[in-house]
Coordinates of C-alpha atoms in Angstrom, one line a residue:
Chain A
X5 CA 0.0 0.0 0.0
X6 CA 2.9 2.6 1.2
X7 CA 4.9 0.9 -2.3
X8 CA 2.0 1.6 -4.4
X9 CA 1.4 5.2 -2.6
X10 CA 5.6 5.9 -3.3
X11 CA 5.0 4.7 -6.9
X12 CA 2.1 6.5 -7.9
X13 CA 3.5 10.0 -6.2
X14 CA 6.7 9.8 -8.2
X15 CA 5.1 9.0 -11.5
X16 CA 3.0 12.0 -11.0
X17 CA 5.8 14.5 -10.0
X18 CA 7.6 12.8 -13.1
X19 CA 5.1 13.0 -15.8
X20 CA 3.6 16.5 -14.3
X21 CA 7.0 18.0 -14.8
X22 CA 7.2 16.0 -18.4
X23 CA 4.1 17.4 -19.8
X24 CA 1.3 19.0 -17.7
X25 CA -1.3 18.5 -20.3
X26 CA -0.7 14.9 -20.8
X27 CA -0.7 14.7 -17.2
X28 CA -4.5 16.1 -17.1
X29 CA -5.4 14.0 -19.8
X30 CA -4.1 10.6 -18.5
X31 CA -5.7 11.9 -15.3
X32 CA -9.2 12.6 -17.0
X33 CA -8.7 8.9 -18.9
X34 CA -7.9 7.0 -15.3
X35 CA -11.3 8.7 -13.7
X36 CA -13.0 7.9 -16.6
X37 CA -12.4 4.2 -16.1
X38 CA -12.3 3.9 -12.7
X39 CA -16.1 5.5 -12.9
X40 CA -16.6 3.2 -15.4
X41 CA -15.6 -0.4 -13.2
X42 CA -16.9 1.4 -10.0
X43 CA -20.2 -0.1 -9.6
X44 CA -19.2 -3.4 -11.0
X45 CA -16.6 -3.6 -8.4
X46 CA -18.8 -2.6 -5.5
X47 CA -21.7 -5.6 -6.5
X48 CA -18.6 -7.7 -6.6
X49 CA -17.7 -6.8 -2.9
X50 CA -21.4 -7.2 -2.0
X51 CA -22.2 -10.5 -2.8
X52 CA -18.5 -11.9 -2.4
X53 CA -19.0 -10.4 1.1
X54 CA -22.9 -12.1 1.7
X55 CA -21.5 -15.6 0.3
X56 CA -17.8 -15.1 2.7
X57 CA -20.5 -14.6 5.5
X58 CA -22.4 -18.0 4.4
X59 CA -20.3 -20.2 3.5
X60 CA -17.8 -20.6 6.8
X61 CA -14.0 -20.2 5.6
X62 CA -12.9 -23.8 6.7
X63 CA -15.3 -25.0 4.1
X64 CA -13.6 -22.7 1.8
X65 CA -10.0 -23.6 2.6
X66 CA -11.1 -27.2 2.6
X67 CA -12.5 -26.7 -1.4
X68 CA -9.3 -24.5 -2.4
X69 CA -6.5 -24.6 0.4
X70 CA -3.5 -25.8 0.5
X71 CA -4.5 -29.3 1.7
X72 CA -7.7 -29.2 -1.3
X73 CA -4.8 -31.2 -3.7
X74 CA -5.7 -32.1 -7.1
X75 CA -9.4 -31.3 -6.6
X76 CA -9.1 -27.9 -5.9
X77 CA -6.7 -27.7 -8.6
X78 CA -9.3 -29.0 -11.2
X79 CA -12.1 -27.3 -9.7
X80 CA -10.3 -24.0 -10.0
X81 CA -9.5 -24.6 -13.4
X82 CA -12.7 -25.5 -14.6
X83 CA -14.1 -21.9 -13.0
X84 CA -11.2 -19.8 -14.9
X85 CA -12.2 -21.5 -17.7
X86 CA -15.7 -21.0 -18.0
X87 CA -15.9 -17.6 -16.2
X88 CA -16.1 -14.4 -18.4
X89 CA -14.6 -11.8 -16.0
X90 CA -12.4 -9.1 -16.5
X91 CA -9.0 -8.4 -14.9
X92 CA -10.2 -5.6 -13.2
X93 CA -12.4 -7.2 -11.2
X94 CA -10.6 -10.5 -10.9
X95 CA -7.9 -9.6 -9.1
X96 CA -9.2 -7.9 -6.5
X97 CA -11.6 -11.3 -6.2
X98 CA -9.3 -13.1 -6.1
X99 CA -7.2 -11.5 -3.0
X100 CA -10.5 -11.5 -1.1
X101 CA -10.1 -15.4 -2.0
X102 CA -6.4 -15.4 -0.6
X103 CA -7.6 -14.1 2.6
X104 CA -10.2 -16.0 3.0
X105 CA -7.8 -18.9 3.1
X106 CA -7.8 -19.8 -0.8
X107 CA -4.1 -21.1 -1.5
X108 CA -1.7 -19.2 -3.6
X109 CA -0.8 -22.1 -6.6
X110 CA -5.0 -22.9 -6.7
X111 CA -5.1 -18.9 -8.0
X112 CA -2.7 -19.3 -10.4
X113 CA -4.4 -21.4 -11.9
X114 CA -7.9 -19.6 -11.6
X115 CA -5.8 -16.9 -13.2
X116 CA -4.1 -18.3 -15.6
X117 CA -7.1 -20.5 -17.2
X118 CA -9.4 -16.8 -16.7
X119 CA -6.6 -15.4 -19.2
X120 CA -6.0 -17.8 -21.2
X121 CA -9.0 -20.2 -22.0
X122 CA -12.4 -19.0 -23.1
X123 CA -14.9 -22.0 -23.4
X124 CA -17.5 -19.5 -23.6
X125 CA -15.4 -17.4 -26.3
X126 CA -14.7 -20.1 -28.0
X127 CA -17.3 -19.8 -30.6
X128 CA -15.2 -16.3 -31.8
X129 CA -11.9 -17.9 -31.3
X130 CA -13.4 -20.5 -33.8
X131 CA -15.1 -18.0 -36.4
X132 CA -10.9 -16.4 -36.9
X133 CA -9.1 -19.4 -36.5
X134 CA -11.4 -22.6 -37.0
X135 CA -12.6 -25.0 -34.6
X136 CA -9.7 -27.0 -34.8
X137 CA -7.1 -24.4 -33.5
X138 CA -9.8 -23.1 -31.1
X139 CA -9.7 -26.2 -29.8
X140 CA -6.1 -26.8 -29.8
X141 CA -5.0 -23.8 -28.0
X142 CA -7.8 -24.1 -25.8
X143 CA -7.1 -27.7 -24.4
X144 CA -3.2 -27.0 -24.3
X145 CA -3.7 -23.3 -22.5
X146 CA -6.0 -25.6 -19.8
X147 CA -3.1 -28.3 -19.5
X148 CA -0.4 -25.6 -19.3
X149 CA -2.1 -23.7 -16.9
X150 CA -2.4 -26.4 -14.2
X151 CA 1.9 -27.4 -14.9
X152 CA 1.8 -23.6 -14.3
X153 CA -0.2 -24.5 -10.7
X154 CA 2.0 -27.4 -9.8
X155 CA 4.7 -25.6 -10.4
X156 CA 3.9 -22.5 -8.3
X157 CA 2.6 -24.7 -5.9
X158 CA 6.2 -26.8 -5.3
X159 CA 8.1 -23.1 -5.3
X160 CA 5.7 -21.2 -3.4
X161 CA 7.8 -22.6 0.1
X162 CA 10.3 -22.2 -1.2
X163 CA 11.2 -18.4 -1.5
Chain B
X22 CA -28.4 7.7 -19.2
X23 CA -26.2 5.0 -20.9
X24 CA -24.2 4.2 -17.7
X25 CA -27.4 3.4 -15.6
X26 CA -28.6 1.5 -18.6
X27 CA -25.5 -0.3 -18.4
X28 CA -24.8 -0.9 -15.0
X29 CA -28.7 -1.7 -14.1
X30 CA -28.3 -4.8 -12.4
X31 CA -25.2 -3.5 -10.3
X32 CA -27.4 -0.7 -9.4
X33 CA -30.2 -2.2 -8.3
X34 CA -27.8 -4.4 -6.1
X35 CA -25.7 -1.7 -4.4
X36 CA -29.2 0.1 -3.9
X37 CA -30.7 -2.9 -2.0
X38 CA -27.6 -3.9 -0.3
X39 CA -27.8 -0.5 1.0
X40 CA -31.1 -0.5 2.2
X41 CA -30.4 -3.6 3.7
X42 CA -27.5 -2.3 5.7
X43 CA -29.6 0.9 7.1
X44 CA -32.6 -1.3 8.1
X45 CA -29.4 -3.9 10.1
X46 CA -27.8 -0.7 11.3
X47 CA -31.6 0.8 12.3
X48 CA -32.7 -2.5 13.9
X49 CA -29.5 -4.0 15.0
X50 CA -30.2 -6.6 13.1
X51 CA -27.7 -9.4 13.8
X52 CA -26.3 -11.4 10.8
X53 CA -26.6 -7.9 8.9
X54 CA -24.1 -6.0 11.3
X55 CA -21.8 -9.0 11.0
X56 CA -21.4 -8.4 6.8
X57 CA -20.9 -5.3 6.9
X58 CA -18.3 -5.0 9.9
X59 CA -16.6 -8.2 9.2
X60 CA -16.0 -9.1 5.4
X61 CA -17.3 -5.9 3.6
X62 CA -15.3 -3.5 5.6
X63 CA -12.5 -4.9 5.1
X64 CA -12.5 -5.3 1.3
X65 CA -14.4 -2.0 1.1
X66 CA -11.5 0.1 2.6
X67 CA -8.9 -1.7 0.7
X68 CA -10.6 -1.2 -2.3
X69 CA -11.1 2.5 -1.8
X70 CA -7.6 3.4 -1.1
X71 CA -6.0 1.2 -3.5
X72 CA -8.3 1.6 -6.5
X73 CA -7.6 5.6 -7.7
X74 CA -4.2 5.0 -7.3
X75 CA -4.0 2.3 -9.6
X76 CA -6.8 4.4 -12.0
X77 CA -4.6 7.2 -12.0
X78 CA -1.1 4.8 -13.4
X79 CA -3.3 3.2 -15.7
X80 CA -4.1 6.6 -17.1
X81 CA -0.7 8.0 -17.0
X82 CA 0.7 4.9 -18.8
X83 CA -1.6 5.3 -21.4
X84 CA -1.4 8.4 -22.4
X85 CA 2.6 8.3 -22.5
X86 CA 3.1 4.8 -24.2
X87 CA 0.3 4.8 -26.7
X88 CA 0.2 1.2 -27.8
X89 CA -0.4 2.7 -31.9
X90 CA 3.2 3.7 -31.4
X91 CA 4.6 -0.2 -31.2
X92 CA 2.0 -1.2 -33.2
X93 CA 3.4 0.9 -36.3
X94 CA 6.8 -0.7 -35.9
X95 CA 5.1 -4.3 -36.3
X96 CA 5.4 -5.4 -40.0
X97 CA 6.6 -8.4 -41.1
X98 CA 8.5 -8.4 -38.1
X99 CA 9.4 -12.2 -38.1
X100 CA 12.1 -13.9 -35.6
X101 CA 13.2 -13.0 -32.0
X102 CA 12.7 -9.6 -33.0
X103 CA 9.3 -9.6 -34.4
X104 CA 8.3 -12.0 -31.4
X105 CA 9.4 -9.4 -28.8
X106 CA 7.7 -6.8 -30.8
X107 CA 4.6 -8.8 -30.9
X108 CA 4.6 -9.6 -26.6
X109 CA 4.9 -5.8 -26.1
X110 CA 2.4 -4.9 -27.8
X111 CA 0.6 -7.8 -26.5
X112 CA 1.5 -6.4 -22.9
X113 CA 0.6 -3.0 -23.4
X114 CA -3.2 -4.0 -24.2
X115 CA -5.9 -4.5 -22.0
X116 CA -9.1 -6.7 -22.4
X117 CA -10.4 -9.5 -22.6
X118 CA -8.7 -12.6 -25.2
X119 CA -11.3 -11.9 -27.5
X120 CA -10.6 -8.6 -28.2
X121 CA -6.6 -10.1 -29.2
X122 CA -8.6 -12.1 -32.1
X123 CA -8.9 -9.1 -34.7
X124 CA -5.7 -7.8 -34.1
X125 CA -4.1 -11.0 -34.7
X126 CA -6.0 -10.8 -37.8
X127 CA -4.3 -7.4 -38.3
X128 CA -1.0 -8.7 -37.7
X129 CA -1.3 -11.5 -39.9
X130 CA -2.5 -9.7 -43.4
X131 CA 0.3 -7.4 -41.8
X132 CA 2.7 -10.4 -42.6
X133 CA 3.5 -11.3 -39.2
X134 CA 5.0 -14.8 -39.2
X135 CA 2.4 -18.1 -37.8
X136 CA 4.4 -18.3 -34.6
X137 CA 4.1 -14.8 -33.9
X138 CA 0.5 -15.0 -34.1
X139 CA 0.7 -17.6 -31.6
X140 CA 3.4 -15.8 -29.4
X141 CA 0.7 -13.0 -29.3
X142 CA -2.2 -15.0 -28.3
X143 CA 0.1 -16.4 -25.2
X144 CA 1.5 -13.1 -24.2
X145 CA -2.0 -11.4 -24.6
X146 CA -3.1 -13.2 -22.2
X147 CA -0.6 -13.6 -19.9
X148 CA 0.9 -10.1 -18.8
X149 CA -0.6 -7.2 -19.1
X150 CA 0.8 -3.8 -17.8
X151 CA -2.0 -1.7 -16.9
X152 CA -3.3 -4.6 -15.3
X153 CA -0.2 -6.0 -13.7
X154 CA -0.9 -2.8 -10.7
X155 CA -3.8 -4.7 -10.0
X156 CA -2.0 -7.9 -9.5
X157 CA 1.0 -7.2 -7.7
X158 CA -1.5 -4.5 -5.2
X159 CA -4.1 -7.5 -5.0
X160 CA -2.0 -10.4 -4.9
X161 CA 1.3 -9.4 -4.5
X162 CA 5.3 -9.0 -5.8
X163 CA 5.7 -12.5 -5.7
X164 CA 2.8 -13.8 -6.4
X165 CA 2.8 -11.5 -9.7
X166 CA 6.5 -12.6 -10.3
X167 CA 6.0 -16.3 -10.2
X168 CA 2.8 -16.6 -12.4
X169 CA 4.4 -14.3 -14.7
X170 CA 7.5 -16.2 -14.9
X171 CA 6.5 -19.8 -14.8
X172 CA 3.8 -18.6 -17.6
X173 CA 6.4 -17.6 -20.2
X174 CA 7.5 -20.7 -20.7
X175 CA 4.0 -21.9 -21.2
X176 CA 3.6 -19.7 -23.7
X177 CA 6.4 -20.3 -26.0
X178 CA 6.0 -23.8 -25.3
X179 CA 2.3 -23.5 -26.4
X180 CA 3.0 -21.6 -29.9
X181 CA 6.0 -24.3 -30.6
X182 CA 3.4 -26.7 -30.6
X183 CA 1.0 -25.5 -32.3
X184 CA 3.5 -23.9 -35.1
X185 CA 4.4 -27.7 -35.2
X186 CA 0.9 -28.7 -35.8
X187 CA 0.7 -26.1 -38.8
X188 CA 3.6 -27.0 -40.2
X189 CA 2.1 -29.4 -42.9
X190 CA -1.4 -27.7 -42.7
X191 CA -3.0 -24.9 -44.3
X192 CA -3.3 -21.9 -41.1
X193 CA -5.8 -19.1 -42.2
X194 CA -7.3 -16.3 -40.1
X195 CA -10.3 -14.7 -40.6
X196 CA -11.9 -11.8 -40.2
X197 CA -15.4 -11.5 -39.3
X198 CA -16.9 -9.4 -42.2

């Protein structure tokens, strides 16, 4: 928070020294799309905030903690996968999920699938490329994406 | 007009919600008070604090690395160089993957070699920068540095396959019109 506080000062100062009308207008375009995500971000809040508060976070961390294994894994894929949500919004879901005891390697692959594979997309993917590649990258973005969980999840410890 | 028609649904939820957490704060109503001072609270004032700062990078980067600026210098870029070229533009995107698909279509009447197109697809979706606040403030440095690095790999490995696949094969892209 104090990193990202630093950070954003500095670029500021820099870029208000650089050019103080590109300054307004990059100020003007970041209001703009913060207005923009606002109230999507608050009903995400809301109802991840009701369902925290009805489903107990043991039962949580026993679906997607660290001891969930392979399940989790697969479940957690299988969301990314399907799901249709933007970064903007993910992310933040996604470190309520931490702290509500979701491990680190199962959101990597909830991340990684989210970016990457698009079952529901697939039908564009398929009217550019064909079915066949939309299919191909597809299947091997899903496999990748959990080696990318195993992966985390063996180096996590370790650093 | 357009923004409420848009963000209806959300609207009507952050309007109930509210209601909801007057009448708990009016009545003292149990479960209620424990929403909105456990969970919500805390991912409300996160939120708040974190959220214009990251608005207000997002906007600066864009206004002083317009992406049109790398994407003139893409032609038939083909090789190490035309791969890099590709990922940074790739980075410096936002959006969802299917909004990658008609600018790989771009690239490709653009001459842009098969495995580029693929490199493209992979780093589209794996790094982005105006997102990458938003991860490393959400998620953290090394969470954001892990993913990011273990995903490379993936990706490369991903477009050498499939460039494989096309070897033999017809590859065509095209565009929706």
């Amino acid at each position: 928070m104090k990193l990202l506080l630093i950070i954003t000062g500095a670029c500021l100062i820099l870029s208000f020294i650089g050019d103080r009308r590109k300054t307004a207008l990059g100020l003007k375009k970041g209001a703009m799309m913060f207005l923009k995500i606002l109230p999507t971000i608050l009903t995400v809040i809301i109802v991840v905030s009701i369902l925290l508060y009805l489903v107990p976070e043991q039962k949580i961390a026993g679906w997607f903690g660290e001891e969930s294994g392979f399940d989790g894994y697969m479940a957690a894929a299988l969301v990314g996968s399907i799901s249709l949500i933007q970064g903007f919004i993910a992310f933040p879901m996604a470190g309520v999920l931490v702290q509500s005891g979701v491990s680190y390697p199962v959101i990597a692959i909830f991340i990684t699938t989210l970016l990457m594979v698009g079952i529901m997309t697939m039908p564009v993917e398929a009217r550019y490329f064909g079915w066949r590649m939309a299919l191909i990258r597809n299947s091997l973005a899903f496999v990748f994406a959990l080696v990318v969980g195993v992966f985390m999840g063996f180096l996590w410890n370790l650093f | 007009m357009r923004f409420i028609k848009k963000h209806g649904v959300n609207i009507g939820i952050i309007v109930a919600f509210s209601l909801f957490a007057g009448y708990s704060v009016y009545t003292d109503y149990l479960p209620g008070l424990e929403i909105l001072k456990g969970n919500f609270r805390t991912f409300i004032t996160e939120l708040i604090s974190m959220l214009p700062l990251m608005f207000i990078l997002i906007g600066l980067f864009d206004v002083w690395l317009p992406k049109e600026k790398v994407q003139k210098h893409i032609g038939a870029g083909s090789g190490i160089k035309g791969s890099l070229l590709v990922a940074l533009l790739a980075f410096m995107q936002a959006g969802p993957l299917y909004a990658a698909f008609p600018v790989a279509y771009t690239l490709w009447k653009k001459g842009c070699s098969r495995f580029n197109i693929f490199i493209y697809l992979g780093a589209f979706s794996t790094l982005k920068i105006p997102m990458l606040m938003f991860e490393i403030g959400f998620l953290g440095v090394k969470f954001s540095l892990l993913r990011i690095v273990l995903t490379m790999p993936a990706v490369i490995a991903i477009a050498f396959i499939m460039d494989r696949y096309y070897a033999k094969k017809s590859f065509e892209i095209k565009s929706l019109q």
